[in-house]
Amino acid sequence: MTQYVAPRPGSSGARRLVGGPRPSDRIFRGLSYGSAALIMVILAGVAVFLIIKAAPAIAASWSTGDLASGTTAGYANFWAYSGPLIWGTLWMSFIGLLIGAPVAVGIALFISHYAPRSLAGILGYLVDLLAAVPSIIFGLWGIAVIRPYLLPFSHFLTEYLGWFPPFGGQVSTTGSTVLAGAVVLGVMVLPIITSITREIFLQTPRLHEEAALALGATKWETVRLAVFPYARSGMVSAILLGLGRALGETMAIALIISPSIVFSVALLTENQNSQTIAANIAVNFPESNDLPRAGLIGTGLMLFVISFAVNFAARWIVGRTGGSAKERRSRKIAPPSDAASILTLDVAASPLEALEPRGSSAHPEGQEPSIPELRD
Amino acid sequence: MSADTARTASNSFTATRLPRLIELYTALGALAVSGIVIALIGWTTTGFLVLAAALYLMLTGVVSGVVENRRKAVDRLVRGLVTVAFLLALAPLVSTLYEVIVRGWQALDWNFIFTTGGTIIDPATMKITNTIGAWQAVIGTLEITGMATLISVPIGILTAVFLVEYSPPGHWMSRTVTFLVDVMTGIPSIVAGLFAFALFTLVVGPKAFSGFSASIALCVLMIPTVVRSSEEMLKLVSPELREASYALGVTKFTTIVRIVLRTAIAGLITGVMLAIARVIGETAPIFIAASFTNNFNGDLFSGAMQTLPVMAYTGYKFPSSDIPASLQSAWGAALLLVILVVILNLIARLIAWAFKPKGLQ
């Protein structure tokens, strides 16, 4: 038994009770605030340094000097150069989403509402694994597998549907087409769209679904009447985030398509494939001089602005997901919107479930019914 | 029309139903028919699966439409479609891994990992020797990713601590930081590379390619991932633990370090591992910021550096005089990269499993 000794007045113990925060406290607090501030500085830095490096090319005359030769020859100014690239980026991403998004939503629906409860977690993890595959691997896969694979299909499309502009033109013999690039993009946006829509489908108020079922609706009618209306804006925002991913994809596209900087809708041709901004930078950056490099950085700045806008729109819409304004405010937390943190939740939430008995939203089987607001 | 609806509704409990396992029978039937048809016109696995899926969807739709009713037919059709969508997503995963393993296996052995590859021209005889090897890329990958981790992890976790522990809810700074982190998650990786290149050409001058520059580019991509996952993990720590600690008179710093971070440590490490797994495969930013080389360069702070993903890319895009060897080493590098990513993911799982908070199960 230790004997309790009351501290004498004025001793160190008493001073600590009334004194201010300790130095360790203050230092840690400062470091923590500093890191948060550093994030603002980094993002501002990205914008500022890109603008500084791009400005010479945007202001320069493109008819003389370095810019009049090589890969940048023949453009009146920066905007004439970046215009077709912006078009190519948007077009390629659009086709990729057209292929990937419906499948992704289907998978999310399968995992959240159709698959057996006990399997849902594992199946979700399998799809998340797609997010862990580096993009260069998908690029090599696109070259080795998808290109030859799509050739017969391309011939079929041009022969029978050639009157439709995207399928028209001289069909490619190598398969390095926009379509091949878009298929690979479609695969790459799958995990991000699936993981977000899955989270939102799982957040549908259980009572809405039970009400629909009680009225005699079939499973599909329940989904159409209760789940889709609740998740609509979340789905839109997930698809926009997928678009953000597709816009910035570089190496897969740079490897797969044989590009030209044109406004073209052709999907299957040899030399009318609209080039994307990111792939154009990757292809031309190593061999460029200072000024053309500045031009490339300028197009990179355009890409930054576009993907910023797309991401901004996605966040704004996801903030409006589900239920009344009051419900949204009470939820406070939007579902995790990047694949990495969902993967983390999947992997790590199980040991921590002891601390949060209701379970992580990444584990549908651990959820209690009728509590749509998870971590609040 | 209304009479028909009424009849359907009143009959829905007694109307004919298909047997419980009808979907399994239909699927087996569709596979069999598709197998016979495709075998007759020339075997392709894809054709077999596509035809089987189409047959299955048609059969379920028609059979259920005839025997049951239109609503049930649509329901079964959607169930089939959604399942097909899921199987469709597994195809690229399986195909990619198969392709990388089969093609990469030919190149991959201990020599490939520990030899510096490249092309050497002997000035006396003008004879060109191509060596296959990835040692320069392995070292480059480990150094660049390691430096990026060293910088990103403290910043990321401290920012998460700020968001969860320090900032009052709804404070302007936490709202701004959360928003900016979300925006940063969406930065295209090549833009991060351009940022590092622009920064280093302005600071160091031209010839600014270096491994450290690539690490900075990776930091831009890694910090938001670390912040987001650490934030989620810290939020899972129950407030009761913090309150218990404060009630004992423990200071905020000690509470955060000894209670909050320690409780969440498994989740934090898992998040970091997955963030590393994500950036280790980045190609574009490293390609822009560190350029590429076939020479061994162990110095992070000067000169171009090779990494595995860039090696896979340049092997295809800028092959040496011996093209098959270049392609082979590209696939070898790709397989090595996949193995690294798999190891990181496994470590993440192991840590999550091994560091379960004790006494709380």
XYZ file of C-alpha atoms in Angstrom:
737
model
C 0.000 0.000 0.000
C 1.396 3.318 -0.955
C 0.643 6.216 1.247
C -0.945 9.272 -0.306
C 1.114 12.393 0.279
C -0.690 15.649 -0.298
C 1.381 18.014 -2.453
C 2.627 21.034 -0.596
C 1.225 24.352 -1.849
C 3.534 25.735 -4.497
C 4.919 22.355 -5.479
C 5.136 21.372 -9.129
C 1.925 19.300 -9.014
C -0.186 22.212 -7.898
C 1.371 24.596 -10.400
C 0.464 22.283 -13.254
C -3.175 22.317 -12.289
C -3.505 26.035 -12.643
C -0.800 26.666 -15.247
C -1.219 26.927 -19.015
C -0.658 24.165 -21.550
C 2.675 22.372 -21.452
C 5.286 22.964 -24.150
C 4.708 19.495 -25.647
C 1.049 20.376 -25.977
C 1.776 23.663 -27.662
C 4.343 22.174 -30.053
C 2.072 19.351 -31.104
C -0.833 21.707 -31.582
C 1.379 23.943 -33.720
C 2.593 21.009 -35.826
C -0.949 19.856 -36.359
C -2.178 23.311 -37.416
C 0.959 23.734 -39.531
C 0.308 20.502 -41.458
C -3.237 21.580 -42.183
C -1.978 24.946 -43.389
C 0.685 23.225 -45.493
C -2.041 21.477 -47.457
C -3.459 24.837 -48.462
C 0.054 25.978 -49.416
C 0.693 22.867 -51.545
C -2.525 23.217 -53.488
C -1.943 26.906 -54.051
C 1.628 26.008 -55.056
C 0.402 23.584 -57.698
C -1.703 26.281 -59.315
C 0.906 29.047 -58.983
C 3.897 27.086 -60.314
C 1.916 25.737 -63.261
C 0.785 29.259 -64.140
C 4.331 30.657 -63.845
C 5.780 27.950 -66.079
C 2.933 28.009 -68.585
C 2.667 31.771 -68.983
C 5.553 32.138 -71.507
C 3.937 29.672 -73.902
C 0.483 31.181 -73.581
C 1.845 34.661 -74.270
C 4.422 33.696 -76.933
C 3.975 33.872 -80.686
C 3.446 30.372 -82.036
C 4.420 31.236 -85.621
C 8.129 31.831 -84.933
C 10.909 30.303 -82.874
C 10.840 27.001 -81.025
C 7.074 26.740 -81.117
C 6.933 26.879 -84.937
C 8.767 23.575 -85.315
C 8.455 20.045 -84.020
C 5.292 18.793 -82.411
C 3.872 22.276 -81.864
C 4.242 23.424 -85.490
C 1.242 24.774 -87.328
C -0.827 26.165 -84.499
C -1.841 29.850 -84.479
C -1.606 30.147 -80.710
C -1.850 28.225 -77.449
C -5.628 27.944 -77.640
C -5.561 26.437 -81.129
C -3.157 23.818 -79.739
C -5.008 23.028 -76.527
C -8.543 23.125 -78.021
C -8.412 19.743 -79.810
C -6.584 18.233 -76.831
C -9.328 19.346 -74.451
C -11.903 17.904 -76.847
C -9.973 14.627 -77.058
C -9.736 14.377 -73.273
C -13.460 14.962 -72.799
C -14.461 12.656 -75.667
C -12.281 9.763 -74.568
C -13.432 10.057 -70.947
C -17.057 10.262 -72.070
C -16.784 7.034 -74.066
C -14.954 5.375 -71.178
C -17.753 6.366 -68.793
C -20.386 5.217 -71.287
C -18.790 1.772 -71.106
C -17.836 1.729 -67.428
C -20.587 3.568 -65.536
C -23.611 1.298 -66.239
C -21.568 -1.791 -65.384
C -20.251 -0.094 -62.239
C -23.747 0.812 -61.010
C -24.895 -2.735 -61.796
C -22.065 -4.173 -59.719
C -22.844 -1.830 -56.839
C -26.474 -2.923 -56.949
C -25.426 -6.572 -57.075
C -23.167 -6.218 -54.052
C -25.547 -4.101 -51.991
C -28.901 -5.716 -52.785
C -28.613 -8.997 -54.685
C -25.545 -10.892 -53.485
C -25.891 -13.084 -50.375
C -25.139 -11.014 -47.267
C -22.294 -13.255 -46.183
C -20.503 -12.819 -49.521
C -21.086 -9.086 -49.998
C -17.934 -8.013 -48.150
C -15.649 -10.312 -50.119
C -17.226 -9.460 -53.463
C -16.842 -5.752 -52.699
C -13.201 -6.354 -51.859
C -12.651 -8.103 -55.190
C -13.899 -5.069 -57.073
C -11.806 -2.786 -54.852
C -8.765 -4.824 -55.882
C -9.190 -3.379 -59.372
C -8.374 0.000 -57.822
C -5.096 -1.382 -56.496
C -3.803 -2.408 -59.933
C -1.377 0.297 -61.141
C -2.486 2.096 -64.286
C 0.638 1.134 -66.216
C -0.378 -2.523 -65.817
C -3.743 -1.733 -67.369
C -1.862 0.032 -70.172
C 0.218 -3.047 -70.939
C -2.892 -5.189 -70.684
C -4.661 -2.870 -73.128
C -1.818 -3.216 -75.612
C -1.429 -6.958 -75.315
C -5.032 -8.062 -74.867
C -7.637 -5.418 -75.610
C -6.187 -4.089 -78.895
C -6.188 -7.391 -80.808
C -9.347 -8.408 -79.009
C -11.400 -5.483 -80.331
C -10.239 -5.767 -83.957
C -12.955 -8.134 -85.236
C -15.552 -6.122 -83.344
C -14.245 -2.896 -84.923
C -14.506 -4.381 -88.412
C -18.056 -5.472 -87.700
C -19.039 -1.993 -86.449
C -17.501 -0.160 -89.426
C -19.038 -2.543 -91.924
C -22.606 -2.469 -90.643
C -22.838 0.782 -88.679
C -20.336 2.882 -90.637
C -23.002 5.508 -91.385
C -22.822 6.547 -87.720
C -19.911 9.052 -87.556
C -18.040 7.569 -84.548
C -17.867 4.191 -86.318
C -16.994 5.622 -89.753
C -13.665 6.123 -91.473
C -10.818 3.803 -92.380
C -10.797 1.083 -89.757
C -7.543 0.551 -87.848
C -5.400 -2.487 -88.551
C -3.401 -2.330 -85.312
C -6.262 -1.672 -82.931
C -4.627 1.426 -81.382
C -7.967 3.204 -81.356
C -9.998 5.502 -79.123
C -12.298 2.559 -78.462
C -9.461 0.419 -77.073
C -8.357 3.315 -74.841
C -11.935 3.903 -73.706
C -12.459 0.237 -72.792
C -9.382 0.380 -70.567
C -10.622 3.674 -69.069
C -13.981 2.005 -68.444
C -12.257 -0.733 -66.451
C -10.263 1.843 -64.500
C -13.298 3.897 -63.445
C -15.225 0.780 -62.343
C -13.884 0.485 -58.781
C -14.297 4.161 -57.893
C -17.885 4.403 -59.164
C -18.800 1.028 -57.678
C -17.408 1.750 -54.230
C -19.194 5.087 -53.888
C -22.562 3.989 -55.286
C -22.382 0.856 -53.123
C -21.946 3.004 -50.007
C -24.890 5.190 -50.989
C -27.164 2.259 -51.902
C -26.462 0.824 -48.462
C -27.457 4.107 -46.842
C -30.983 3.965 -48.263
C -33.346 4.166 -45.291
C -34.375 0.592 -44.561
C -37.952 1.698 -43.845
C -38.398 2.997 -47.398
C -37.389 -0.379 -48.780
C -39.516 -2.285 -46.294
C -42.505 -0.096 -47.163
C -42.110 -0.868 -50.861
C -41.750 -4.601 -50.173
C -44.803 -4.522 -47.909
C -46.836 -3.073 -50.766
C -45.986 -6.137 -52.822
C -43.216 -4.657 -54.941
C -40.698 -7.027 -56.446
C -37.013 -6.543 -55.663
C -36.429 -4.519 -58.812
C -39.466 -2.332 -58.105
C -38.154 -1.756 -54.589
C -34.839 -0.679 -56.013
C -36.519 1.577 -58.554
C -38.980 3.122 -56.093
C -36.906 3.363 -52.900
C -33.205 3.014 -53.639
C -32.711 4.946 -56.890
C -34.616 8.103 -55.845
C -32.622 8.225 -52.620
C -29.289 7.577 -54.314
C -29.786 9.541 -57.531
C -27.558 12.506 -56.774
C -25.003 10.230 -55.153
C -24.836 8.197 -58.344
C -24.366 11.313 -60.429
C -21.579 12.460 -58.172
C -19.919 9.030 -58.230
C -19.959 9.101 -62.011
C -18.468 12.610 -61.968
C -15.678 11.381 -59.682
C -15.130 8.540 -62.125
C -14.932 11.163 -64.859
C -12.285 12.978 -62.835
C -10.273 9.765 -62.707
C -10.696 9.167 -66.433
C -9.684 12.734 -67.367
C -6.303 12.428 -65.697
C -5.430 8.946 -66.897
C -2.124 9.158 -68.715
C 0.027 6.137 -69.312
C -2.612 3.649 -70.418
C -3.818 6.064 -73.101
C -0.295 7.070 -74.103
C 0.577 3.412 -74.626
C -2.566 2.315 -76.392
C -3.763 4.864 -78.938
C -1.938 6.194 -81.972
C -3.047 9.788 -81.710
C -3.354 12.967 -83.696
C -4.301 16.375 -82.385
C -7.657 16.821 -84.141
C -11.310 17.421 -83.412
C -12.662 14.002 -84.288
C -15.393 11.711 -83.034
C -13.977 8.650 -84.807
C -13.512 5.671 -82.499
C -12.066 3.038 -84.763
C -9.620 4.698 -87.149
C -5.867 4.616 -87.548
C -5.021 8.339 -87.640
C -8.145 10.234 -86.589
C -7.891 9.404 -82.878
C -8.323 12.507 -80.751
C -5.363 12.780 -78.384
C -5.871 13.505 -74.675
C -4.021 16.206 -72.749
C -2.332 13.844 -70.317
C -1.148 11.350 -72.933
C 0.085 14.188 -75.160
C 2.233 15.502 -72.313
C 3.637 12.053 -71.581
C 4.483 11.401 -75.213
C 6.055 14.773 -76.049
C 7.543 15.936 -72.741
C 10.909 14.108 -72.887
C 11.783 15.399 -76.346
C 10.681 19.015 -76.044
C 12.642 22.235 -75.598
C 11.845 24.879 -73.028
C 9.049 26.703 -74.839
C 7.153 23.676 -76.174
C 7.508 22.232 -72.682
C 5.883 25.396 -71.339
C 3.113 24.786 -73.860
C 2.669 21.267 -72.517
C 2.584 22.591 -68.952
C -0.080 25.037 -70.164
C -2.236 22.149 -71.374
C -1.576 20.491 -68.010
C -2.942 23.627 -66.364
C -6.092 23.289 -68.495
C -6.408 19.669 -67.327
C -6.005 20.805 -63.713
C -8.777 23.382 -64.157
C -11.128 20.891 -65.839
C -10.641 18.151 -63.268
C -10.914 20.715 -60.462
C -14.289 21.784 -61.880
C -15.489 18.187 -62.264
C -14.421 17.260 -58.726
C -15.970 20.418 -57.340
C -19.279 19.606 -59.037
C -19.131 16.041 -57.720
C -18.543 17.185 -54.106
C -21.286 19.747 -54.380
C -23.780 17.145 -55.566
C -22.741 14.481 -53.042
C -23.426 17.045 -50.320
C -27.037 16.996 -51.493
C -27.402 13.213 -51.401
C -30.374 11.595 -49.780
C -33.325 12.737 -47.717
C -34.354 16.158 -46.494
C -32.006 19.059 -45.816
C -32.317 18.369 -42.086
C -31.369 14.730 -42.525
C -28.333 15.756 -44.572
C -27.176 18.163 -41.907
C -27.566 15.557 -39.198
C -25.484 13.071 -41.170
C -22.597 15.526 -41.539
C -20.306 12.959 -43.140
C -20.459 12.247 -46.827
C -19.456 8.710 -47.713
C -15.743 8.260 -48.362
C -15.275 9.288 -51.942
C -11.947 7.823 -52.901
C -11.238 4.189 -53.457
C -8.176 4.220 -51.207
C -10.009 5.174 -48.049
C -12.789 2.694 -48.775
C -10.150 0.009 -49.189
C -8.671 1.084 -45.875
C -12.047 0.879 -44.197
C -12.587 -2.558 -45.686
C -9.270 -3.854 -44.443
C -8.973 -2.076 -41.143
C -12.495 -1.656 -39.882
C -12.859 -5.203 -38.659
C -10.515 -4.913 -35.662
C -11.934 -1.513 -34.804
C -15.482 -2.734 -34.897
C -15.062 -3.499 -31.209
C -14.951 0.249 -30.640
C -17.860 1.012 -32.965
C -20.331 -1.802 -32.526
C -22.579 -0.710 -35.355
C -19.763 -1.475 -37.726
C -18.248 0.294 -40.642
C -20.354 1.134 -43.622
C -17.901 -0.850 -45.685
C -19.267 -3.976 -44.063
C -22.889 -4.290 -45.035
C -23.314 -7.439 -43.025
C -22.484 -5.608 -39.819
C -25.214 -3.033 -40.228
C -28.278 -2.661 -38.142
C -31.423 -2.147 -40.158
C -33.193 1.205 -40.317
C -30.204 3.302 -39.224
C -29.087 5.103 -42.331
C -26.818 7.572 -40.527
C -23.767 5.568 -39.690
C -20.886 7.355 -38.035
C -22.443 10.485 -36.605
C -56.301 -2.645 -68.789
C -57.534 -1.995 -65.277
C -59.331 -5.346 -65.163
C -56.091 -7.026 -66.163
C -54.156 -5.241 -63.431
C -56.790 -6.190 -60.879
C -56.619 -9.823 -61.916
C -52.848 -9.899 -61.648
C -52.903 -8.249 -58.264
C -55.560 -10.532 -56.821
C -53.797 -13.597 -58.167
C -50.327 -12.736 -57.057
C -50.329 -15.177 -54.126
C -51.905 -18.087 -55.940
C -50.599 -17.524 -59.483
C -48.225 -20.073 -60.948
C -44.676 -19.745 -59.754
C -41.530 -21.112 -61.292
C -39.605 -23.673 -59.232
C -37.178 -22.236 -56.724
C -33.991 -23.251 -58.545
C -35.261 -22.291 -62.020
C -32.482 -19.727 -62.401
C -29.809 -22.364 -61.816
C -31.451 -24.720 -64.339
C -31.720 -21.925 -66.905
C -28.073 -20.988 -66.393
C -26.923 -24.595 -66.851
C -29.122 -24.954 -69.932
C -27.794 -21.727 -71.424
C -24.177 -22.824 -70.803
C -24.817 -26.206 -72.425
C -26.565 -24.804 -75.516
C -23.939 -22.077 -75.887
C -21.163 -24.660 -75.518
C -22.599 -26.822 -78.300
C -23.249 -23.893 -80.660
C -19.801 -22.344 -80.180
C -18.069 -25.715 -80.452
C -19.793 -26.205 -83.829
C -18.802 -22.803 -85.281
C -15.281 -22.669 -83.793
C -14.343 -22.362 -80.123
C -13.764 -18.968 -78.485
C -14.085 -18.676 -74.736
C -15.420 -15.124 -74.936
C -18.021 -16.070 -77.527
C -19.100 -18.979 -75.345
C -19.571 -16.789 -72.254
C -21.273 -13.934 -74.118
C -23.686 -16.275 -75.871
C -24.417 -18.127 -72.621
C -25.181 -14.829 -70.840
C -27.435 -13.631 -73.678
C -29.259 -16.968 -73.834
C -29.709 -17.021 -70.069
C -31.167 -13.498 -70.002
C -33.542 -14.253 -72.892
C -34.664 -17.584 -71.457
C -35.374 -16.254 -67.956
C -37.230 -13.270 -69.413
C -39.397 -15.338 -71.751
C -40.088 -18.259 -69.395
C -40.942 -16.021 -66.471
C -42.990 -13.738 -68.728
C -45.074 -16.674 -69.997
C -45.469 -18.663 -66.761
C -45.504 -15.858 -64.200
C -46.169 -12.238 -65.139
C -44.419 -9.260 -66.673
C -43.364 -7.741 -63.335
C -41.690 -10.905 -62.179
C -40.047 -11.343 -65.574
C -38.516 -7.861 -65.329
C -37.372 -8.613 -61.790
C -35.618 -11.804 -62.853
C -34.137 -10.079 -65.883
C -32.619 -7.323 -63.728
C -31.246 -9.877 -61.285
C -29.581 -11.612 -64.228
C -28.236 -8.351 -65.676
C -26.755 -7.245 -62.374
C -25.062 -10.599 -61.854
C -23.660 -10.488 -65.382
C -22.316 -6.978 -64.678
C -20.454 -8.307 -61.647
C -18.964 -11.244 -63.530
C -18.010 -8.817 -66.321
C -15.964 -6.788 -63.821
C -14.033 -9.842 -62.716
C -12.959 -10.559 -66.292
C -10.437 -7.685 -66.576
C -9.076 -8.395 -63.076
C -8.432 -12.044 -63.868
C -7.233 -11.360 -67.411
C -4.804 -8.614 -66.321
C -3.244 -10.687 -63.563
C -3.012 -13.748 -65.816
C -1.363 -11.762 -68.605
C 1.162 -10.062 -66.295
C 2.106 -13.292 -64.547
C 2.428 -15.388 -67.706
C 4.419 -12.804 -69.659
C 6.434 -11.476 -66.759
C 7.411 -14.890 -65.488
C 9.766 -15.455 -68.422
C 11.842 -12.426 -67.474
C 11.663 -12.638 -63.724
C 14.422 -14.323 -61.758
C 16.969 -13.224 -59.138
C 19.360 -12.089 -61.865
C 16.697 -9.834 -63.347
C 16.112 -8.173 -59.980
C 19.768 -7.722 -58.986
C 21.336 -6.836 -62.352
C 21.539 -3.315 -63.710
C 20.085 -3.515 -67.184
C 20.694 -1.331 -70.214
C 22.548 -0.962 -73.444
C 26.322 -0.660 -73.502
C 28.252 0.270 -76.634
C 31.871 -0.833 -76.602
C 33.738 2.123 -78.197
C 36.557 -0.072 -79.543
C 34.474 -2.607 -81.424
C 31.171 -0.678 -81.657
C 29.530 -3.817 -80.384
C 26.211 -3.272 -78.628
C 25.435 -5.375 -75.585
C 21.920 -5.423 -74.156
C 21.634 -6.524 -70.563
C 18.259 -7.354 -69.073
C 17.930 -6.209 -65.511
C 15.841 -4.090 -63.206
C 18.156 -3.330 -60.271
C 18.319 0.399 -61.128
C 14.513 0.519 -61.241
C 14.061 -1.445 -58.007
C 16.395 0.932 -56.151
C 14.767 3.978 -57.754
C 11.270 2.791 -56.849
C 12.224 2.063 -53.247
C 14.101 5.360 -52.751
C 11.507 7.606 -54.396
C 8.535 5.938 -52.704
C 10.372 5.780 -49.378
C 11.148 9.507 -49.441
C 7.571 10.312 -50.439
C 6.340 8.204 -47.513
C 8.711 9.898 -45.064
C 7.343 13.312 -46.056
C 3.671 12.467 -46.524
C 2.934 10.320 -43.495
C 3.711 12.884 -40.748
C 1.939 15.653 -42.670
C -1.028 13.426 -43.437
C -1.511 12.060 -39.940
C -0.968 15.457 -38.274
C -3.564 16.976 -40.601
C -5.992 14.192 -39.717
C -5.286 14.876 -36.022
C -6.023 18.549 -36.658
C -9.319 17.714 -38.385
C -10.518 15.227 -35.773
C -9.000 16.454 -32.499
C -8.212 20.148 -32.683
C -10.470 22.064 -35.017
C -13.888 22.942 -33.630
C -16.613 21.391 -35.785
C -17.638 23.706 -38.600
C -14.582 25.929 -38.163
C -13.606 27.652 -41.423
C -10.153 26.140 -41.436
C -11.333 22.553 -41.071
C -13.974 23.055 -43.738
C -11.370 24.529 -46.092
C -8.840 21.783 -45.397
C -11.431 19.023 -45.886
C -12.473 20.594 -49.158
C -8.892 21.021 -50.354
C -8.014 17.446 -49.422
C -10.985 16.289 -51.486
C -9.787 18.436 -54.374
C -6.260 17.074 -54.011
C -7.559 13.490 -54.259
C -8.809 14.496 -57.690
C -5.580 16.022 -59.004
C -4.540 14.124 -62.133
C -1.249 12.388 -61.419
C 0.480 13.963 -64.388
C -0.363 17.428 -63.065
C 1.437 16.508 -59.847
C 4.449 15.599 -61.963
C 4.296 18.894 -63.853
C 4.063 20.748 -60.527
C 7.214 19.073 -59.213
C 9.006 19.739 -62.492
C 7.949 23.419 -62.492
C 8.934 23.826 -58.837
C 12.377 22.304 -59.315
C 13.195 24.116 -62.560
C 12.399 27.382 -60.787
C 14.422 26.493 -57.689
C 17.279 24.378 -59.061
C 17.322 25.609 -62.644
C 17.190 23.578 -65.864
C 18.274 19.924 -65.706
C 16.093 19.605 -62.643
C 15.291 15.923 -63.063
C 15.877 14.086 -59.799
C 14.410 11.357 -57.686
C 13.601 13.856 -54.951
C 11.514 15.894 -57.390
C 9.528 12.729 -58.152
C 9.092 12.157 -54.398
C 7.554 15.625 -54.087
C 5.190 14.820 -56.964
C 4.166 11.600 -55.225
C 3.620 13.513 -51.962
C 0.958 15.628 -53.674
C -0.855 12.387 -54.514
C -0.138 10.592 -51.258
C -0.951 13.251 -48.637
C -4.704 13.420 -49.382
C -4.983 9.626 -49.322
C -3.226 9.441 -45.960
C -5.336 12.291 -44.551
C -8.603 10.729 -45.659
C -7.879 7.233 -44.370
C -6.326 8.444 -41.081
C -9.280 10.767 -40.543
C -11.722 7.880 -40.956
C -9.676 5.764 -38.549
C -9.387 8.478 -35.867
C -13.124 9.055 -36.060
C -13.683 5.399 -35.224
C -11.984 5.856 -31.842
C -14.852 6.273 -29.418
C -15.157 9.611 -27.596
C -15.533 7.773 -24.274
C -11.855 6.786 -24.400
C -10.799 10.417 -24.836
C -13.146 11.600 -22.111
C -11.881 8.958 -19.713
C -8.341 10.140 -20.363
C -9.216 13.830 -19.879
C -11.091 12.959 -16.697
C -7.863 11.508 -15.292
C -6.218 14.877 -15.909
C -4.132 13.748 -18.851
C -3.108 16.529 -21.208
C -4.398 16.756 -24.757
C -1.024 15.888 -26.324
C -0.641 12.766 -24.193
C -4.259 11.766 -24.787
C -3.825 12.015 -28.549
C -0.508 10.188 -28.660
C -1.077 7.564 -25.984
C -4.804 6.945 -26.342
C -6.194 8.040 -29.702
C -3.269 7.268 -31.999
C -2.411 4.072 -30.136
C -5.972 2.778 -30.387
C -6.150 3.563 -34.082
C -2.599 2.442 -34.906
C -3.628 -0.637 -36.899
C -5.949 1.392 -39.072
C -3.376 4.145 -39.518
C -0.645 1.752 -40.648
C -3.068 -0.028 -42.935
C -4.020 3.287 -44.522
C -0.368 4.219 -44.988
C 0.427 0.841 -46.558
C -2.427 1.201 -49.013
C -1.348 4.754 -49.825
C 2.157 3.467 -50.572
C 0.669 0.708 -52.695
C -1.198 3.363 -54.613
C 1.710 5.683 -55.352
C 4.291 2.965 -55.966
C 2.517 2.201 -59.225
C 2.320 5.815 -60.411
C 4.057 6.263 -63.715
C 3.244 9.673 -65.140
C 4.507 11.931 -62.305
C 7.799 10.022 -61.973
C 8.258 9.981 -65.720
C 7.880 13.783 -65.816
C 9.802 14.662 -62.648
C 12.601 12.072 -62.617
C 12.667 11.338 -66.362
C 14.070 7.890 -67.167
C 17.446 6.266 -67.585
C 19.013 2.879 -67.974
C 21.989 3.721 -65.784
C 22.186 2.945 -62.135
C 21.630 6.076 -60.050
C 21.347 5.664 -56.312
C 21.526 9.390 -55.575
C 18.050 10.656 -54.844
C 19.031 14.303 -55.176
C 20.614 14.522 -58.606
C 20.125 13.075 -62.011
C 17.458 11.034 -63.715
C 16.247 7.926 -61.931
C 14.538 4.808 -63.194
C 11.562 3.166 -61.491
C 9.657 -0.025 -62.196
C 6.490 1.486 -63.685
C 8.539 3.862 -65.856
C 10.690 0.925 -66.925
C 7.564 -0.957 -68.004
C 6.449 2.095 -69.985
C 9.767 2.938 -71.651
C 10.362 -0.732 -72.487
C 7.325 -0.528 -74.709
C 7.483 3.068 -75.881
C 11.245 3.507 -76.428
C 12.585 -0.030 -76.940
C 16.309 -0.610 -77.375
C 17.815 -2.220 -80.479
C 16.837 -5.616 -79.131
C 13.066 -5.192 -79.177
C 11.973 -8.590 -77.775
C 14.370 -8.139 -74.842
C 12.922 -4.660 -74.151
C 9.375 -5.977 -74.184
C 10.357 -8.863 -71.968
C 11.996 -6.622 -69.393
C 8.921 -4.342 -69.526
C 6.707 -7.273 -68.555
C 9.244 -8.373 -65.967
C 9.146 -4.909 -64.394
C 5.344 -4.978 -64.487
C 5.237 -8.330 -62.681
C 7.746 -7.117 -60.105
C 5.561 -4.053 -59.526
C 2.428 -6.162 -59.108
C 4.274 -8.364 -56.619
C 5.308 -5.273 -54.621
C 1.714 -3.996 -54.600
C 0.410 -7.394 -53.506
C 3.016 -7.580 -50.710
C 2.038 -4.102 -49.480
C -1.644 -5.068 -49.502
C -0.891 -8.287 -47.624
C 1.160 -6.403 -45.024
C -1.767 -4.016 -44.608
C -4.108 -6.953 -43.956
C -1.638 -8.638 -41.609
C -1.185 -5.477 -39.568
C -4.910 -4.932 -39.346
C -5.212 -8.485 -38.079
C -2.212 -8.554 -35.734
C -2.727 -5.197 -34.017
C -6.297 -5.782 -32.932
C -6.826 -3.612 -29.859
C -6.416 -6.095 -27.017
C -9.056 -6.515 -24.373
C -11.673 -4.784 -26.480
C -13.024 -7.714 -28.488
